[in-house]
mmCIF file of C-alpha atoms in Angstrom:
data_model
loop_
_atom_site.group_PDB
_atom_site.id
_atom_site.type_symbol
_atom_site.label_atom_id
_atom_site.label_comp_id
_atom_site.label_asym_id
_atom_site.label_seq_id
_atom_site.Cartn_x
_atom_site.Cartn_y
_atom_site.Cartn_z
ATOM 1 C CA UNK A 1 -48.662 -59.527 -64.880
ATOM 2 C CA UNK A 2 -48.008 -63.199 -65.847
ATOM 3 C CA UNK A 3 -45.908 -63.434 -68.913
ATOM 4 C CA UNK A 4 -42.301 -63.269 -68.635
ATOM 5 C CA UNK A 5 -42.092 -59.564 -70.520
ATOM 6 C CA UNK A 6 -40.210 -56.613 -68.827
ATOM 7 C CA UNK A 7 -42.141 -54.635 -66.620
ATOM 8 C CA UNK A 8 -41.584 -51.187 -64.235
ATOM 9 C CA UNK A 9 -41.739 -51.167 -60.426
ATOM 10 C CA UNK A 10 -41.269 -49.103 -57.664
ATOM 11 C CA UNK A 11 -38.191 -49.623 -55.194
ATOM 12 C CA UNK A 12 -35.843 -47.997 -52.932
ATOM 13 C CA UNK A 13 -32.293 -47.897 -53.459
ATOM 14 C CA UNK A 14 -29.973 -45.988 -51.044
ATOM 15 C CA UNK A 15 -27.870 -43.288 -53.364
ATOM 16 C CA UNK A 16 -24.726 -42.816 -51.169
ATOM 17 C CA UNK A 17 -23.968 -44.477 -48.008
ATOM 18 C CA UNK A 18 -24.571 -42.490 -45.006
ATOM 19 C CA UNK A 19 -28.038 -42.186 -43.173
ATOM 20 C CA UNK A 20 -31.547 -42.964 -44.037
ATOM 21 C CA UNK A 21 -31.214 -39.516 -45.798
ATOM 22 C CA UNK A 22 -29.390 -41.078 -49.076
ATOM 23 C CA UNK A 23 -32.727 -43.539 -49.610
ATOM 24 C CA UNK A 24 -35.201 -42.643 -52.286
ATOM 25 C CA UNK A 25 -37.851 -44.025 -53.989
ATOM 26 C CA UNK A 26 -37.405 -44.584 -57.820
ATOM 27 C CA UNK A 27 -39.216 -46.584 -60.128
ATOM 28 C CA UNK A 28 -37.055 -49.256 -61.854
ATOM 29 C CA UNK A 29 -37.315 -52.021 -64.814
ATOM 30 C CA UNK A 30 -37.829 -55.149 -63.661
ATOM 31 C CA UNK A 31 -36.244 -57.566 -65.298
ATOM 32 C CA UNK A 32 -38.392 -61.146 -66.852
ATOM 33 C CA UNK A 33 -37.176 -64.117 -65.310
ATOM 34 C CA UNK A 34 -34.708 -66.100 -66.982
ATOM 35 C CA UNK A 35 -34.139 -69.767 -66.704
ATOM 36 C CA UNK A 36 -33.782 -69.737 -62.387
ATOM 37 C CA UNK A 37 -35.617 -67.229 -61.876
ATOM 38 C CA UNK A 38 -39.187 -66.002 -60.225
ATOM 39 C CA UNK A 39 -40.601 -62.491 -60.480
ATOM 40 C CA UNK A 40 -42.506 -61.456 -57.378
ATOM 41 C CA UNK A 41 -45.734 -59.331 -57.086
ATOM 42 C CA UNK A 42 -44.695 -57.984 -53.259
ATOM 43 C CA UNK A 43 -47.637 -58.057 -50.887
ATOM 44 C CA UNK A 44 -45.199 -57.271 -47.861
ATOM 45 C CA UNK A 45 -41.170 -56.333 -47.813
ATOM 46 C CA UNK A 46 -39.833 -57.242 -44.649
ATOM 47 C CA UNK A 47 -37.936 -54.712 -42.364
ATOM 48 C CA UNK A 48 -34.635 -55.371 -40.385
ATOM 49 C CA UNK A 49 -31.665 -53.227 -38.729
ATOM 50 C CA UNK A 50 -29.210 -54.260 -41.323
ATOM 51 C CA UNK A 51 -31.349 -53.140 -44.313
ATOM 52 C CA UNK A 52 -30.038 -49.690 -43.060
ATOM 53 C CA UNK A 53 -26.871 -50.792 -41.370
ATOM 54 C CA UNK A 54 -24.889 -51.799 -44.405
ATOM 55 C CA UNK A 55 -25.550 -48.386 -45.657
ATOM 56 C CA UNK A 56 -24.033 -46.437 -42.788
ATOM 57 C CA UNK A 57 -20.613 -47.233 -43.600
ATOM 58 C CA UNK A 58 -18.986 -47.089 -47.105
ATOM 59 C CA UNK A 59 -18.527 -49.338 -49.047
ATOM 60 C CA UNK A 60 -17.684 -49.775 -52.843
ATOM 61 C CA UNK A 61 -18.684 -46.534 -54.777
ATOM 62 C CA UNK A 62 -19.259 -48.455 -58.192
ATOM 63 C CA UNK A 63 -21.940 -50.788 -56.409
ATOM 64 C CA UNK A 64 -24.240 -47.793 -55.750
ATOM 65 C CA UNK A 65 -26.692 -47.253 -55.780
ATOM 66 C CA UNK A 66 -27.707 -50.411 -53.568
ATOM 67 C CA UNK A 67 -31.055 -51.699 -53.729
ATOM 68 C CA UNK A 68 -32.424 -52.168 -50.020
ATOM 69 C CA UNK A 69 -34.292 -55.161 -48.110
ATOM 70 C CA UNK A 70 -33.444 -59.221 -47.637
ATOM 71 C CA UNK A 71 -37.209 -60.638 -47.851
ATOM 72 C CA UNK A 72 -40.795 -60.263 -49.117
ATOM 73 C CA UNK A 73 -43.126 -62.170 -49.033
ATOM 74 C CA UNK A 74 -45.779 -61.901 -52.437
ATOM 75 C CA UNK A 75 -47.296 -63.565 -55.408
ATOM 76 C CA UNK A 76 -45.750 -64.990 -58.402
ATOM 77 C CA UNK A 77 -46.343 -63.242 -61.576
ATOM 78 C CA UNK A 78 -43.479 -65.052 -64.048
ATOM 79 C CA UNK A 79 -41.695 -68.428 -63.684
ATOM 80 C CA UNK A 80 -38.584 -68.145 -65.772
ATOM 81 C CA UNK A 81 -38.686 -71.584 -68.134
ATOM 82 C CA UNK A 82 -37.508 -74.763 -66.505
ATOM 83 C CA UNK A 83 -37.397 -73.227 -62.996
ATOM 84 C CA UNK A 84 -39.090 -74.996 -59.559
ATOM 85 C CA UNK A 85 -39.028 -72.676 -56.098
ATOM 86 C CA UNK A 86 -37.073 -73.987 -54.006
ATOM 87 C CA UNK A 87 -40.113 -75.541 -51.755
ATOM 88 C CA UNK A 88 -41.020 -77.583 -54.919
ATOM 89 C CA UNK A 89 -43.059 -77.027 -58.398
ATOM 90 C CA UNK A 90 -44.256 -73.167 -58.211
ATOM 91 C CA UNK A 91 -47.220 -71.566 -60.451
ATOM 92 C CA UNK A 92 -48.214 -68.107 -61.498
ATOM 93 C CA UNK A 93 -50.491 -66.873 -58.880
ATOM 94 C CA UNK A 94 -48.729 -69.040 -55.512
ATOM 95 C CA UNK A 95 -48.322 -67.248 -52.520
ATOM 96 C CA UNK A 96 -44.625 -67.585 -51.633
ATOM 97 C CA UNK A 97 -41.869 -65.514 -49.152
ATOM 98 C CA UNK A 98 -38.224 -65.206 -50.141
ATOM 99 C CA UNK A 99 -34.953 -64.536 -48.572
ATOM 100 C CA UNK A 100 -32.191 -64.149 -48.636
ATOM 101 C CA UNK A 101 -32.871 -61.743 -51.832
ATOM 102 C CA UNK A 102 -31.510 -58.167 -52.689
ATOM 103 C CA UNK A 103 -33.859 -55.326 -52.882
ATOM 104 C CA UNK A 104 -37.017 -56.412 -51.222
ATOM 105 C CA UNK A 105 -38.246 -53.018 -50.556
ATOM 106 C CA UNK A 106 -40.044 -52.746 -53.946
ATOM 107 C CA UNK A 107 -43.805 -53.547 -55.592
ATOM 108 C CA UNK A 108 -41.732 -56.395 -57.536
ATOM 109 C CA UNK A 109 -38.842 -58.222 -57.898
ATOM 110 C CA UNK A 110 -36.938 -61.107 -60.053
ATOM 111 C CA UNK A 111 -34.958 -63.106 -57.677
ATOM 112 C CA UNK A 112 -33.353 -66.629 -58.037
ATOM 113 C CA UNK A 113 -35.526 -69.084 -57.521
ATOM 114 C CA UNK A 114 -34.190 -71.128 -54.913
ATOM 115 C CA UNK A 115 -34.729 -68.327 -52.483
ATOM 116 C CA UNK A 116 -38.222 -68.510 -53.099
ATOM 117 C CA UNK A 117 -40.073 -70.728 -51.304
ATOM 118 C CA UNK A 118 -44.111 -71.661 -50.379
ATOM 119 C CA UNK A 119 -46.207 -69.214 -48.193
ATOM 120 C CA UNK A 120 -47.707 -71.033 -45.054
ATOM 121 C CA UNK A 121 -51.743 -70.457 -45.620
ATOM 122 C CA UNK A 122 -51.548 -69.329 -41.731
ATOM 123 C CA UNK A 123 -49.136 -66.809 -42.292
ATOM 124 C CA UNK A 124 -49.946 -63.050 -43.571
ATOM 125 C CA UNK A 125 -47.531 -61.712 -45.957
ATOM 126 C CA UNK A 126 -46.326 -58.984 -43.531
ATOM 127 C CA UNK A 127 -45.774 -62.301 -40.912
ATOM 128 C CA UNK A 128 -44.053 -64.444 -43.169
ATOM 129 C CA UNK A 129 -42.080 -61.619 -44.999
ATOM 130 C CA UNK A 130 -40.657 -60.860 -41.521
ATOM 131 C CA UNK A 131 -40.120 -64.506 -40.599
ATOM 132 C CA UNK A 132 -36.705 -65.506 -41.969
ATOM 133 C CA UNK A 133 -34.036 -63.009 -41.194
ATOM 134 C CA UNK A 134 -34.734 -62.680 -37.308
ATOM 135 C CA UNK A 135 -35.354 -66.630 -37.695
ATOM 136 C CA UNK A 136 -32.362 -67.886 -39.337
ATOM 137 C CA UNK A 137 -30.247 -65.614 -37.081
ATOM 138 C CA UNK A 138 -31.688 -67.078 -33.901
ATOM 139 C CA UNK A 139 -31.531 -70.428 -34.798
ATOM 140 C CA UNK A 140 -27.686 -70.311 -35.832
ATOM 141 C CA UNK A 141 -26.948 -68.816 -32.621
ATOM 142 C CA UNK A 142 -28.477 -71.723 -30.793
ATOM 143 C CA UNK A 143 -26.883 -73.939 -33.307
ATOM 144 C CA UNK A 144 -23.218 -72.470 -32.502
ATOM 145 C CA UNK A 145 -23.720 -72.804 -29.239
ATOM 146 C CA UNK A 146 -24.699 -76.245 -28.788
ATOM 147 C CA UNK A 147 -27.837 -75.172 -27.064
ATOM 148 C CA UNK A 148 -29.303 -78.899 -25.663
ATOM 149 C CA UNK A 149 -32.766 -79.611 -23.820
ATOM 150 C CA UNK A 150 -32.108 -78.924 -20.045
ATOM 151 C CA UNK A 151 -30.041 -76.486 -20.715
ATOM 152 C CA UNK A 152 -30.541 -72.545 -18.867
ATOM 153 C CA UNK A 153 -29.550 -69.944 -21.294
ATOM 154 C CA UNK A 154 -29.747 -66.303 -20.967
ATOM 155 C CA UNK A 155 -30.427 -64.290 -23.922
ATOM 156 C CA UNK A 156 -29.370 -60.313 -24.103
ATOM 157 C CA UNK A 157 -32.520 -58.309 -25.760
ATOM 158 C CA UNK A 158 -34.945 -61.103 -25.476
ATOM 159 C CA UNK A 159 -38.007 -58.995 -26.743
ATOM 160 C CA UNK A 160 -36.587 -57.872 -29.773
ATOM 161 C CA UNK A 161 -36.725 -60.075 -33.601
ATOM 162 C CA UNK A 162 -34.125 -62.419 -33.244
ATOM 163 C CA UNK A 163 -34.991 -62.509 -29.417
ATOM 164 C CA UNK A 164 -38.399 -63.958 -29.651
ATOM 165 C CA UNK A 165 -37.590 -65.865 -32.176
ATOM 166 C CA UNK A 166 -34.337 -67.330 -29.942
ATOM 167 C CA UNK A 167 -37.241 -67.808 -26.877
ATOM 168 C CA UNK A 168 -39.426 -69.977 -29.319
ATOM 169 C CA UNK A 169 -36.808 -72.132 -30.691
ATOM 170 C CA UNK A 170 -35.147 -72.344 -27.636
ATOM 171 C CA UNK A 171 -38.590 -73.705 -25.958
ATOM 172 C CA UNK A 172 -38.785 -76.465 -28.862
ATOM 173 C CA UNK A 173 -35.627 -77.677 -27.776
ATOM 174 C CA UNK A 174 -36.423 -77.796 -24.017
ATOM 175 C CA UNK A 175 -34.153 -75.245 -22.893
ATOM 176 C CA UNK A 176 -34.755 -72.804 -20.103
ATOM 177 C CA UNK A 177 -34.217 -69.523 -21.434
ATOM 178 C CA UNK A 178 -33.518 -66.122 -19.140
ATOM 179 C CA UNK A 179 -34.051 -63.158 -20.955
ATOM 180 C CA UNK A 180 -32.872 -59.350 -20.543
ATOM 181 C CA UNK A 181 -35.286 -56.612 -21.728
ATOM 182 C CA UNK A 182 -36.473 -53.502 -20.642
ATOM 183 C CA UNK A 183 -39.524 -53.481 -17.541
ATOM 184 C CA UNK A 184 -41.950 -52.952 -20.549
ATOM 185 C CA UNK A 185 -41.291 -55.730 -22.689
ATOM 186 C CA UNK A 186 -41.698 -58.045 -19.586
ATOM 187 C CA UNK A 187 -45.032 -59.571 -20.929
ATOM 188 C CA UNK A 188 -43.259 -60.537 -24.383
ATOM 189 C CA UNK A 189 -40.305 -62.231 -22.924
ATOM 190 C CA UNK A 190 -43.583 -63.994 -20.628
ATOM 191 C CA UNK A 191 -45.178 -64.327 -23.864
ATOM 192 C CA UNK A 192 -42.424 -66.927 -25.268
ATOM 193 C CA UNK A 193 -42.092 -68.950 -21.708
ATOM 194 C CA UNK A 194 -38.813 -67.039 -20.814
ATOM 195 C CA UNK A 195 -37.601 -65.708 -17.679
ATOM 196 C CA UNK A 196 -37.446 -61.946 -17.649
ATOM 197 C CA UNK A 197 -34.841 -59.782 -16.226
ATOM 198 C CA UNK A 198 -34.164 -55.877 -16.101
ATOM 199 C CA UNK A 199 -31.110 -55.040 -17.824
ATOM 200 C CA UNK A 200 -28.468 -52.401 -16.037
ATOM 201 C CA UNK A 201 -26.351 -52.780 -12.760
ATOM 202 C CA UNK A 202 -26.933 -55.821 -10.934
ATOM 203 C CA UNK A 203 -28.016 -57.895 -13.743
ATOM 204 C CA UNK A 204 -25.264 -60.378 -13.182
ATOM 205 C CA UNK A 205 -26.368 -60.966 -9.696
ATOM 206 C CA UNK A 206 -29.982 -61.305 -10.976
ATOM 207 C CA UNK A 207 -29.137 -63.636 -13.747
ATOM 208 C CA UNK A 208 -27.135 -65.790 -10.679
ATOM 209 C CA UNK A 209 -30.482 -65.696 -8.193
ATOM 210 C CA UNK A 210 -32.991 -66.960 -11.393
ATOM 211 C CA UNK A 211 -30.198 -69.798 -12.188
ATOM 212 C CA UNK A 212 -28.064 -71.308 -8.891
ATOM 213 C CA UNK A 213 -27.254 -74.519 -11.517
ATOM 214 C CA UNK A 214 -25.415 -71.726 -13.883
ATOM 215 C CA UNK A 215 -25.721 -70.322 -17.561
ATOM 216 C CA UNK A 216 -24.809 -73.096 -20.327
ATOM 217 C CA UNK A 217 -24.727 -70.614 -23.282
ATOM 218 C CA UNK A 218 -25.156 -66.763 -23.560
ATOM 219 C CA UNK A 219 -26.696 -65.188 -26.506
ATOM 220 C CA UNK A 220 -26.190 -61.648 -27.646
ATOM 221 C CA UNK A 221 -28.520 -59.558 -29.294
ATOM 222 C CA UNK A 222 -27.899 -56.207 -28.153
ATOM 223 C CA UNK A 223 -24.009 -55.641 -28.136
ATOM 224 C CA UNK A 224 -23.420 -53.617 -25.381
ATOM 225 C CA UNK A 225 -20.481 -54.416 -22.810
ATOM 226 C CA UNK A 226 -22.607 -55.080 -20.528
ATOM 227 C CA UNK A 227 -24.162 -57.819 -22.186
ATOM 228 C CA UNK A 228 -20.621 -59.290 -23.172
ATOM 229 C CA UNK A 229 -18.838 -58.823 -19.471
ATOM 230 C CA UNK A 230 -21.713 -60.563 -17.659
ATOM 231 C CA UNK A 231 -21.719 -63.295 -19.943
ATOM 232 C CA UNK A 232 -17.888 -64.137 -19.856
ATOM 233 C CA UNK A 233 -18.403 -63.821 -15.957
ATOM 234 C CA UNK A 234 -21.370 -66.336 -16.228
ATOM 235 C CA UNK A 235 -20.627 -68.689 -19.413
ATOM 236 C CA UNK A 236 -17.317 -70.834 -18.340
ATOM 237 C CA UNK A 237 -16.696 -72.001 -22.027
ATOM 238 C CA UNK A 238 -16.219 -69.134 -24.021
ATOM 239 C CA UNK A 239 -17.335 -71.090 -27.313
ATOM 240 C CA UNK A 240 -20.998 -70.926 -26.119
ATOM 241 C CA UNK A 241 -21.048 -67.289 -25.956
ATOM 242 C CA UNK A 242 -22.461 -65.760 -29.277
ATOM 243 C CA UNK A 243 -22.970 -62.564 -30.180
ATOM 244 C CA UNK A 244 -24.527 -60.836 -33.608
ATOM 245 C CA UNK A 245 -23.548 -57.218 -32.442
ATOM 246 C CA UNK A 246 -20.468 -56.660 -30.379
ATOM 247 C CA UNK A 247 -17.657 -57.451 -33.316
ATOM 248 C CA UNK A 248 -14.930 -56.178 -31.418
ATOM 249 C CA UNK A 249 -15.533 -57.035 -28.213
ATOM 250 C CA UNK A 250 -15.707 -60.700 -30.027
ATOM 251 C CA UNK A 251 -12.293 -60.377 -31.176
ATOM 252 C CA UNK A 252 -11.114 -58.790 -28.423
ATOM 253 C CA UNK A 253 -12.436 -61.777 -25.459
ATOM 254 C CA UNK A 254 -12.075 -64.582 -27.683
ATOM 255 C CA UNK A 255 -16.304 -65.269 -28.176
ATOM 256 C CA UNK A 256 -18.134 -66.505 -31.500
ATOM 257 C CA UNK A 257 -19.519 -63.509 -33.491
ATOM 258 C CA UNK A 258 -22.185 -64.726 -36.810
ATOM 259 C CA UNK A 259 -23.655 -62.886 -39.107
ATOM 260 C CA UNK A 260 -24.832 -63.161 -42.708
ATOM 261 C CA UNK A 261 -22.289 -61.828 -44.814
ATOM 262 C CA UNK A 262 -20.154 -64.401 -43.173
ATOM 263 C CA UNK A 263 -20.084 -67.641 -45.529
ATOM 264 C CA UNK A 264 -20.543 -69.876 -42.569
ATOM 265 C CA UNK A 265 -23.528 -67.945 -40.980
ATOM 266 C CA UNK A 266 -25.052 -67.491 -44.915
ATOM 267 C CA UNK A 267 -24.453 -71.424 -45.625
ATOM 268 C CA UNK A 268 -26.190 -72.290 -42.119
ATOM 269 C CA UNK A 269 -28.955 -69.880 -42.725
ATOM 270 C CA UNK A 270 -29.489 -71.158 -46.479
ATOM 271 C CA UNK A 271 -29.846 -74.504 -44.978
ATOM 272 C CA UNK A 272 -32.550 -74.131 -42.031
ATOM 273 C CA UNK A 273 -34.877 -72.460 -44.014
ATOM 274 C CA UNK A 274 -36.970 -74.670 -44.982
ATOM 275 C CA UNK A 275 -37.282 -75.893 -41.235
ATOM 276 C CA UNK A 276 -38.127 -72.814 -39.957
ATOM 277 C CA UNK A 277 -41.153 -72.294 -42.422
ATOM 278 C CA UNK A 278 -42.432 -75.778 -41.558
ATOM 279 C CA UNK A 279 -42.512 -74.663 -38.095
ATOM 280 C CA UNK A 280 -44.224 -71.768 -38.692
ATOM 281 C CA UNK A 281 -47.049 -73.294 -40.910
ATOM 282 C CA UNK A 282 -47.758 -75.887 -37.766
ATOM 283 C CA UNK A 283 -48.027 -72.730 -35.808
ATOM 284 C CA UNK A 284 -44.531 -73.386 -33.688
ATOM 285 C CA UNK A 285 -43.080 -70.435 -34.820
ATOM 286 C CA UNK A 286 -44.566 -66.635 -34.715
ATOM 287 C CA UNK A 287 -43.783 -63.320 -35.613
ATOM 288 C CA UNK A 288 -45.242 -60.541 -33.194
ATOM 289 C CA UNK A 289 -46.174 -57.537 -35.946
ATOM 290 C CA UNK A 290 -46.237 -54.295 -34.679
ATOM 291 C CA UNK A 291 -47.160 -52.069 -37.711
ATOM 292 C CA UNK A 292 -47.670 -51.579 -41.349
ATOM 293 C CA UNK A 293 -46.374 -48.412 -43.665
ATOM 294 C CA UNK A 294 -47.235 -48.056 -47.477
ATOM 295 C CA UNK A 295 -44.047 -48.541 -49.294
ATOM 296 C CA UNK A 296 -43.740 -44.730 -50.126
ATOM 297 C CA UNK A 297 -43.717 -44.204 -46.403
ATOM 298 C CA UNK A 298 -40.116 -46.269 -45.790
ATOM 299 C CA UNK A 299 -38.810 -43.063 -44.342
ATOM 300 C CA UNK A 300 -41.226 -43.210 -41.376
ATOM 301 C CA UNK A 301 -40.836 -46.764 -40.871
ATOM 302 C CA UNK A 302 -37.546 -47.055 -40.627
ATOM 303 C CA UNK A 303 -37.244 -44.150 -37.882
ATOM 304 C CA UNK A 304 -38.929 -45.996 -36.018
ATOM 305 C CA UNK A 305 -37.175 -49.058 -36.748
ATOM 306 C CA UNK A 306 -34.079 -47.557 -35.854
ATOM 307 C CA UNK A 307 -35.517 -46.052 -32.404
ATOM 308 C CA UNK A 308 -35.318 -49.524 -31.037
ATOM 309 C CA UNK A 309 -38.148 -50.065 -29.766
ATOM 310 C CA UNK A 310 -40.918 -50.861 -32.859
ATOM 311 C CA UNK A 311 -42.826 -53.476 -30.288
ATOM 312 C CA UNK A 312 -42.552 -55.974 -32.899
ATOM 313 C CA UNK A 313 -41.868 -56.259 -36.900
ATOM 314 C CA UNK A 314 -42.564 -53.487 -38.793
ATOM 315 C CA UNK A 315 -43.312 -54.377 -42.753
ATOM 316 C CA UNK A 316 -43.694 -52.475 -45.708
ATOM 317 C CA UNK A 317 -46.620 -53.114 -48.262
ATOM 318 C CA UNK A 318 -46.789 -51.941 -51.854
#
């Protein structure tokens, strides 16, 4: 389509909030772009944990149902009048990735336009609709910390998203970066020049043999107590330990704690965006896919996204 007229699409919008078993697939009208505005043709929906997460809990009854996913990547089908992508100019038929948008699981979409922003020709939509979420994340939590070349840094869950992307910033910054993971996910953590390290008892004493000149900055990905304890044990300055999971245990021991409904976190994340994308156009910057799944098959993709353990970004393609 490439006029600005109303059209139908498919999309999933979660019904109730509970478990993955309130999501369904309905079709929906998709608005024409006003003045702003860029409708989407998706050729990839990205997938993330808290595209189910803010679902588990309730929230606002009146809201539902909520349309699910942060970013797609696609091709643009309608320019509402007077509007420029973010990235600059923009044309019916551009290959382009957005985030932070609402709904991305869908064939098509009408978001505002400065979300929108120029595909990298070396990217594949399923890469660079999974690029931005993980990427933004990891690169506020080096931010927060003051993570400096020279610096050692150990990062909890180094092989998942946000912890390969935190191993690839952190190496264009010149830090030295220890990672946790499971024996498995040794190679990735390898992969991304960091320093792997088995999680579970001992790890503190491990971290300790792999750095005698001590841990600048910790970086949670993973939550668990463990992760927090070893890190106020290691990390002297309790502002340069982050975390994106353990909320309470943030409150509770005095740590940072981001994340993207927070307008800090969402104005930083805004804000590197463009950076990010330039990086991954000159090739500084991947994003390790693991799997595909039509968009009718959500269901199956997000089971597996919530096992854990994916191996890499799953997306979804219409």
């Amino acid at each position: 389509m490439t006029d600005n007229a109303q059209h139908t699409a498919q999309h999933w919008v979660a019904t109730d909030y509970g478990d993955l078993d309130v999501l369904r697939l309905e079709e929906t009208d998709v608005p024409p772009p006003a003045e702003g505005e860029v409708t989407i043709d998706v050729r990839a929906a990205g997938m993330n944990p808290a595209d189910y997460k803010h679902i588990a809990r309730s929230g606002d009854r009146d809201a539902l149902p909520v349309a699910i996913g942060y970013e797609v990547a696609g091709v643009i089908s309608a320019l509402g009048p007077n509007t420029r992508i973010a990235s600059g100019a923009g044309a019916v038929g551009d290959e382009v990735l957005a985030f932070r948008v609402a709904g991305g699981y869908a064939s098509s979409i009408t978001v505002p336009a400065r979300d929108v922003f120029a595909k990298p020709t070396g990217l594949s939509f399923p890469e660079a609709a999974n690029l931005l979420l993980a990427g933004t994340t990891a690169s506020e939590m080096l931010h927060v910390t003051g993570v400096a070349k020279g610096d050692t840094v150990v990062v909890h869950g180094a092989s998942g998203a946000v912890g390969v992307s935190l191993l690839q910033q952190a190496r264009l910054i010149g830090a030295r970066v220890i990672g946790t993971a499971g024996e498995k996910s040794f190679d990735t953590v390898r992969r991304f020049d960091g320093i792997p390290v088995a999680y579970g008892e001992g790890l503190q004493e491990r971290v300790r043999d792999l750095a005698p000149e001590g841990i600048a900055a910790a970086l949670d990905c993973v939550g668990t107590d463990e992760a927090v304890d070893v890190s106020l044990v290691l990390v002297e300055d309790r502002d340069r330990i982050v975390t994106i999971a353990a909320f309470g245990r943030a409150e509770q021991d005095g740590i940072r704690v981001i994340g993207g409904a927070m307008p800090a976190s969402a104005a930083y994340r805004d804000g590197v965006r463009a950076h990010l994308i330039r990086l991954a156009g000159e090739g500084d910057l991947v994003v390790p896919m693991a799997d595909t799944y039509p968009l009718r098959d959500a269901l199956r993709a997000l089971e597996l996204l919530k096992s854990g353990h994916p191996g890499g970004k799953l997306a979804l393609l219409p």
